[in-house]
Coordinates of C-alpha atoms in Angstrom, one line a residue:
X1 CA -0.1 -0.2 0.0
X2 CA 1.4 3.4 -0.8
X3 CA 0.6 6.5 0.7
X4 CA -0.4 9.1 -2.4
X5 CA -1.2 12.6 -2.4
X6 CA -3.0 14.1 -5.7
X7 CA -2.5 17.8 -5.5
X8 CA -4.6 20.4 -7.6
X9 CA -5.9 23.8 -7.7
X10 CA -9.7 22.8 -7.3
X11 CA -12.0 20.5 -8.4
X12 CA -13.9 22.9 -11.0
X13 CA -15.4 21.0 -14.0
X14 CA -12.6 20.5 -16.4
X15 CA -10.6 17.4 -17.9
X16 CA -7.4 17.6 -15.3
X17 CA -10.0 18.0 -12.4
X18 CA -12.0 15.0 -13.4
X19 CA -8.6 12.9 -14.3
X20 CA -7.4 13.8 -10.8
X21 CA -10.9 12.5 -9.2
X22 CA -10.9 9.3 -11.2
X23 CA -7.3 8.7 -10.4
X24 CA -7.9 9.3 -6.6
X25 CA -10.9 6.8 -6.7
X26 CA -9.0 4.2 -8.4
X27 CA -5.9 4.4 -6.6
X28 CA -7.9 4.5 -2.9
X29 CA -9.0 1.0 -3.8
X30 CA -5.7 -0.4 -2.6
X31 CA -3.9 2.8 -1.4
X32 CA -3.9 5.3 1.1
X33 CA -4.9 8.4 -1.0
X34 CA -5.4 12.1 -0.2
X35 CA -7.0 14.7 -2.7
X36 CA -5.6 18.3 -1.6
X37 CA -7.2 21.4 -3.3
X38 CA -5.9 25.2 -2.9
X39 CA -9.3 26.5 -3.1
X40 CA -12.1 25.5 -0.7
X41 CA -14.8 23.3 -2.4
X42 CA -18.4 25.1 -3.3
X43 CA -21.4 24.5 -5.3
X44 CA -20.1 25.1 -8.5
X45 CA -17.5 22.6 -8.6
X46 CA -17.8 18.9 -9.3
X47 CA -19.9 17.7 -6.2
X48 CA -17.7 15.8 -3.6
X49 CA -20.1 12.9 -3.6
X50 CA -18.2 11.8 -6.7
X51 CA -15.2 11.2 -4.5
X52 CA -14.8 7.5 -3.2
X53 CA -15.5 7.6 0.9
X54 CA -11.9 6.2 0.8
X55 CA -10.3 9.2 -0.6
X56 CA -9.3 11.8 1.9
X57 CA -10.4 15.1 0.8
X58 CA -8.4 18.4 1.9
X59 CA -8.8 21.9 1.0
X60 CA -6.5 24.8 2.1
X61 CA -8.5 27.8 1.6
X62 CA -7.1 29.7 -1.1
X63 CA -8.9 33.0 -1.9
X64 CA -6.5 35.2 -3.8
X65 CA -4.7 34.2 -7.2
X66 CA -1.3 34.5 -5.3
X67 CA -1.1 33.8 -1.6
X68 CA 2.5 33.4 0.1
X69 CA 0.9 31.7 2.9
X70 CA -0.3 28.8 0.7
X71 CA 3.4 27.6 0.5
X72 CA 3.4 27.2 4.2
X73 CA 0.0 25.5 4.5
X74 CA 1.0 22.8 1.6
X75 CA 4.1 22.3 3.4
X76 CA 2.7 21.8 7.0
X77 CA -0.2 19.6 5.3
X78 CA 2.0 17.5 3.4
X79 CA 4.4 17.1 6.3
X80 CA 1.6 15.8 8.6
X81 CA 0.5 13.1 5.8
X82 CA 4.1 12.4 4.7
X83 CA 3.4 11.1 1.5
X84 CA 5.8 8.5 -0.3
X85 CA 4.7 10.2 -3.6
X86 CA 3.1 13.7 -4.6
X87 CA 1.0 13.7 -7.8
X88 CA 0.5 17.6 -9.1
X89 CA -1.7 18.8 -11.5
X90 CA -2.0 22.2 -13.1
X91 CA -0.4 24.6 -10.3
X92 CA 0.2 21.8 -8.0
X93 CA 3.8 21.6 -8.5
X94 CA 4.6 25.4 -8.1
X95 CA 3.6 24.9 -4.1
X96 CA 4.5 21.4 -3.8
X97 CA 8.3 21.7 -4.6
X98 CA 9.5 23.1 -1.3
X99 CA 8.4 20.3 0.5
X100 CA 9.5 17.5 -2.0
X101 CA 13.0 19.0 -2.1
X102 CA 13.3 19.3 1.6
X103 CA 11.9 15.7 2.3
X104 CA 13.1 14.3 -0.8
X105 CA 9.9 13.0 -1.6
X106 CA 9.4 11.9 -5.6
X107 CA 7.1 14.1 -7.5
X108 CA 4.9 13.6 -10.7
X109 CA 3.7 16.6 -12.6
X110 CA 1.1 15.7 -15.2
X111 CA 1.5 18.3 -18.1
X112 CA -2.2 18.7 -19.1
X113 CA -1.6 21.2 -22.2
X114 CA 1.1 22.3 -24.2
X115 CA 4.2 23.1 -22.3
X116 CA 4.3 26.6 -23.5
X117 CA 0.7 27.2 -21.7
X118 CA 1.9 25.4 -18.5
X119 CA 2.3 28.5 -16.6
X120 CA 4.0 32.0 -17.0
X121 CA 7.7 32.2 -18.3
X122 CA 9.2 32.5 -14.8
X123 CA 7.3 29.4 -13.7
X124 CA 8.5 27.5 -16.7
X125 CA 12.1 28.6 -15.9
X126 CA 11.5 27.1 -12.3
X127 CA 10.1 23.9 -13.8
X128 CA 13.0 23.5 -16.1
X129 CA 15.3 23.8 -13.0
X130 CA 13.1 21.4 -10.9
X131 CA 12.9 18.6 -13.9
X132 CA 16.6 18.7 -14.4
X133 CA 18.0 19.0 -10.9
X134 CA 15.7 16.9 -8.8
X135 CA 13.2 13.8 -8.7
X136 CA 10.4 15.6 -10.3
X137 CA 8.9 13.9 -13.6
X138 CA 6.8 15.6 -16.1
X139 CA 4.1 13.2 -17.5
X140 CA 2.9 13.9 -21.0
X141 CA -0.8 13.2 -21.9
X142 CA -0.4 13.2 -25.7
X143 CA 2.2 12.7 -28.1
X144 CA 2.0 16.5 -28.9
X145 CA 2.3 17.5 -25.4
X146 CA 5.5 15.1 -25.1
X147 CA 6.9 16.9 -27.8
X148 CA 6.4 20.3 -26.5
X149 CA 7.6 19.7 -23.2
X150 CA 11.1 18.3 -24.9
X151 CA 10.9 21.7 -27.0
X152 CA 10.4 23.8 -23.6
X153 CA 12.5 22.0 -21.3
X154 CA 15.2 20.2 -23.2
X155 CA 15.6 17.0 -24.8
X156 CA 17.5 15.5 -21.7
X157 CA 14.2 15.8 -19.8
X158 CA 12.4 12.3 -19.5
X159 CA 8.8 12.7 -20.0
X160 CA 6.6 9.3 -20.0
X161 CA 3.8 9.6 -22.0
X162 CA 0.5 8.4 -20.5
X163 CA -2.6 8.7 -22.2
X164 CA -5.6 9.9 -20.0
X165 CA -8.3 7.4 -19.3
X166 CA -11.7 7.3 -17.9
X167 CA -14.2 5.0 -16.1
X168 CA -17.0 3.6 -18.4
X169 CA -19.5 6.5 -18.3
X170 CA -22.4 6.0 -15.9
X171 CA -26.1 6.2 -16.7
X172 CA -28.6 6.7 -14.3
X173 CA -32.6 6.1 -13.8
X174 CA -33.2 9.4 -15.2
X175 CA -32.4 8.1 -18.9
X176 CA -36.2 7.7 -19.9
X177 CA -36.5 11.4 -18.6
X178 CA -33.5 12.8 -20.4
X179 CA -34.7 10.8 -23.6
X180 CA -37.9 12.5 -23.2
X181 CA -36.5 15.8 -22.9
X182 CA -34.4 15.6 -25.8
X183 CA -37.1 14.4 -28.0
X184 CA -39.2 17.4 -27.0
X185 CA -36.4 19.4 -28.5
X186 CA -36.8 17.8 -32.1
X187 CA -38.8 19.3 -34.6
X188 CA -39.5 15.9 -36.3
X189 CA -39.0 12.3 -35.1
X190 CA -36.1 11.7 -37.6
X191 CA -34.3 14.7 -36.6
X192 CA -30.4 13.9 -35.4
X193 CA -29.2 14.7 -32.1
X194 CA -25.3 16.4 -32.2
X195 CA -24.1 17.2 -28.7
X196 CA -21.2 19.3 -27.6
X197 CA -20.0 18.7 -24.0
X198 CA -17.6 21.5 -23.1
X199 CA -17.7 24.6 -21.0
X200 CA -18.5 27.9 -22.7
X201 CA -15.2 29.1 -23.6
X202 CA -13.6 31.0 -26.3
X203 CA -11.1 28.1 -26.7
X204 CA -13.9 25.8 -27.4
X205 CA -15.0 27.5 -30.3
X206 CA -18.6 26.7 -29.9
X207 CA -19.8 29.8 -32.0
X208 CA -17.9 27.7 -35.1
X209 CA -20.2 24.6 -34.3
X210 CA -23.1 26.9 -34.0
X211 CA -22.4 28.5 -37.4
X212 CA -22.3 24.9 -39.1
X213 CA -25.5 23.7 -37.5
X214 CA -27.4 27.0 -38.6
X215 CA -26.3 26.5 -42.0
X216 CA -26.8 22.9 -42.0
X217 CA -30.6 23.4 -40.8
X218 CA -30.9 26.2 -43.3
X219 CA -29.8 23.9 -46.1
X220 CA -32.4 21.4 -44.7
X221 CA -30.4 18.8 -42.7
X222 CA -32.4 17.5 -40.0
X223 CA -30.2 18.0 -36.9
X224 CA -30.3 19.7 -33.5
X225 CA -27.5 20.6 -31.4
X226 CA -27.5 20.3 -27.7
X227 CA -24.4 22.1 -25.6
X228 CA -24.0 20.8 -22.2
X229 CA -21.4 22.6 -20.0
X230 CA -20.8 25.6 -17.7
X231 CA -22.2 28.9 -19.3
X232 CA -20.6 31.0 -16.9
X233 CA -17.2 29.8 -17.6
X234 CA -15.8 33.1 -19.1
X235 CA -16.0 36.5 -17.4
X236 CA -17.3 38.2 -20.4
X237 CA -20.8 37.7 -22.3
X238 CA -19.5 34.9 -24.5
X239 CA -22.7 32.9 -23.7
X240 CA -24.9 35.9 -24.6
X241 CA -23.3 36.1 -27.9
X242 CA -23.5 32.5 -28.5
X243 CA -27.3 32.7 -27.5
X244 CA -27.9 35.6 -30.1
X245 CA -26.3 33.5 -32.9
X246 CA -28.3 30.3 -32.3
X247 CA -31.2 29.7 -34.6
X248 CA -34.0 27.3 -34.0
X249 CA -32.7 24.0 -32.9
X250 CA -29.7 24.9 -30.8
X251 CA -30.0 24.6 -27.0
X252 CA -27.8 25.3 -24.1
X253 CA -28.6 22.7 -21.1
X254 CA -25.8 23.9 -18.7
X255 CA -23.8 21.8 -16.5
X256 CA -25.1 18.1 -15.8
X257 CA -24.0 15.5 -13.3
X258 CA -25.3 12.7 -15.6
X259 CA -23.7 13.5 -19.1
X260 CA -23.7 9.7 -19.8
X261 CA -27.4 9.9 -20.0
X262 CA -27.2 12.8 -22.8
X263 CA -24.4 11.0 -24.4
X264 CA -26.8 7.7 -24.7
X265 CA -29.5 9.9 -26.3
X266 CA -27.2 11.7 -28.8
X267 CA -26.5 10.3 -32.2
X268 CA -23.3 12.7 -32.9
X269 CA -20.6 13.9 -30.6
X270 CA -18.8 16.8 -31.7
X271 CA -16.2 19.6 -30.4
X272 CA -15.0 22.3 -32.7
X273 CA -12.1 23.3 -30.1
X274 CA -9.0 25.5 -30.9
X275 CA -6.9 23.2 -28.8
X276 CA -7.6 20.2 -26.8
X277 CA -5.2 18.2 -24.5
X278 CA -7.0 14.9 -24.2
X279 CA -10.6 15.3 -23.7
X280 CA -12.5 13.0 -21.4
X281 CA -15.6 13.9 -22.7
X282 CA -14.6 12.5 -26.0
X283 CA -13.4 9.4 -24.4
X284 CA -16.8 9.0 -22.8
X285 CA -18.7 9.7 -26.0
X286 CA -16.6 6.8 -27.6
X287 CA -17.3 4.4 -24.5
X288 CA -20.9 4.9 -25.4
X289 CA -20.8 4.5 -29.0
X290 CA -21.5 8.0 -30.0
X291 CA -20.5 9.0 -33.8
X292 CA -17.6 11.7 -33.2
X293 CA -16.8 14.6 -35.5
X294 CA -13.7 16.2 -34.1
X295 CA -11.0 18.8 -35.1
X296 CA -7.5 17.5 -35.9
X297 CA -5.8 19.8 -32.8
X298 CA -3.8 18.8 -29.7
X299 CA -4.2 15.3 -28.4
X300 CA -7.5 14.3 -30.4
X301 CA -5.6 12.1 -32.9
X302 CA -3.9 10.4 -30.2
X303 CA -7.6 9.2 -28.9
X304 CA -9.2 8.7 -32.1
X305 CA -6.3 7.6 -34.2
X306 CA -4.7 9.4 -37.0
X307 CA -6.1 8.9 -39.7
X308 CA -9.2 7.8 -37.8
X309 CA -11.2 4.8 -38.6
X310 CA -13.9 5.2 -36.0
X311 CA -15.6 8.6 -36.9
X312 CA -14.8 11.6 -38.8
X313 CA -12.2 14.3 -38.4
X314 CA -11.5 17.6 -40.2
X315 CA -9.0 20.5 -40.6
X316 CA -9.5 23.0 -37.7
X317 CA -11.6 26.0 -38.5
X318 CA -12.5 24.6 -41.9
X319 CA -16.3 25.3 -42.0
X320 CA -17.1 23.6 -45.2
X321 CA -15.0 20.2 -43.8
X322 CA -16.8 20.3 -40.6
X323 CA -20.3 20.7 -42.5
X324 CA -19.6 17.9 -44.5
X325 CA -18.3 15.4 -41.7
X326 CA -21.7 16.3 -39.8
X327 CA -23.6 15.5 -43.1
X328 CA -22.0 12.3 -43.1
X329 CA -22.1 11.6 -39.4
X330 CA -26.0 12.2 -39.4
X331 CA -27.1 11.0 -42.9
X332 CA -24.9 8.0 -43.7
X333 CA -26.2 4.5 -44.3
X334 CA -27.4 2.9 -40.9
X335 CA -25.1 -0.1 -41.3
X336 CA -22.1 2.2 -41.9
X337 CA -22.9 4.0 -38.6
X338 CA -23.3 1.1 -37.0
X339 CA -19.9 -0.4 -37.8
X340 CA -18.5 3.0 -36.6
X341 CA -20.1 2.9 -33.1
X342 CA -18.7 -0.9 -32.7
X343 CA -15.2 0.7 -33.4
X344 CA -15.6 3.6 -31.2
X345 CA -16.6 1.3 -28.2
X346 CA -13.6 -1.1 -29.3
X347 CA -11.1 1.9 -29.2
X348 CA -12.2 2.9 -25.8
X349 CA -12.0 -0.6 -24.4
X350 CA -8.5 -1.2 -26.1
X351 CA -6.7 2.1 -24.7
X352 CA -9.1 4.6 -23.1
X353 CA -10.0 2.7 -20.0
X354 CA -9.2 4.3 -16.6
X355 CA -7.6 1.2 -15.5
X356 CA -5.1 1.2 -18.2
X357 CA -4.2 4.9 -17.3
X358 CA -4.1 4.3 -13.6
X359 CA -2.0 1.4 -13.7
X360 CA 0.7 3.0 -15.8
X361 CA 0.7 5.7 -13.1
X362 CA 1.0 3.3 -10.3
X363 CA 3.9 1.6 -12.1
X364 CA 5.5 5.1 -12.5
X365 CA 5.1 5.9 -8.8
X366 CA 6.4 2.5 -7.8
X367 CA 9.8 3.1 -9.9
X368 CA 10.1 6.3 -8.6
X369 CA 9.7 5.3 -5.0
X370 CA 12.2 2.2 -5.3
X371 CA 14.8 4.9 -7.1
X372 CA 14.3 7.4 -4.0
X373 CA 14.9 4.5 -1.5
X374 CA 18.0 3.1 -3.2
X375 CA 19.9 6.8 -3.4

């Protein structure tokens, strides 16, 4: 049994946060696991009931963007726990390194985006020093992220590639109610349902998807679009802008804790993001056999394959290509679509299950702990 700390800013709705919870829950089956967040939990974050009761949750009351006192709180908290390994996400490493160096505890830092976006210039200089001089290992979630880590921090940096994974998405007793609700949004029984699961943010580029669906509907293609995600994620009025440009058949349903029910009721899952790391929502869609229409950006090719054989992909910001992909995904022969659904599930089972991801991390933890004990 290992004593493991997962350290992250908060458990807001996001891919890094969900992965952290999934890992904590899985690892807590046979290990002593602590999930530490800098910010206190509130009602706008992932509900705490999604955490296993075996995970020990600690929040450190961060209120402002920069708090020098947080270094002390992190140090004291870690010193009480005395972890054998610290796994950092997002800004976790920036506050964990003093303890890790002082107590000679190995650290894993998952790089959830391109290294160029992994903090500001000064933070990246700090990380470069930490990766080169101490027992702190950056883990890349996609091949593109791995290339960026080598580019930013140097070819001498060892950065294992561990693709994110998710548990098989749960459905609930609300499935019939969700199906009825979605059917009530259709204009005809034959309408195909396109779903986008992402917070309303400019980087998620929902305006591009809305434009495509508006044009398809004008051209007579029988589709509707459902957007699931936090509509208040941006401080500006992006949600208002998107609502204003949305024609009939486009619906914002906000944040849902039963996403699996909605994916099960959808025909097509689509993203139009300007950048993605390894989107967990895409993995969940594949697990449930959704036809996928996704841009060739970030880590998406690592998830669906390149070239993909399990759905449809398109060059980013190519409106004609997106519309053609959506047409094929909604109007294709039923037998072909059923084959694609089967391949989607097979892809998930082969490489995207949480167990695969978590066991690779566990193996890395043990290697780092063993190395530390032999020094």
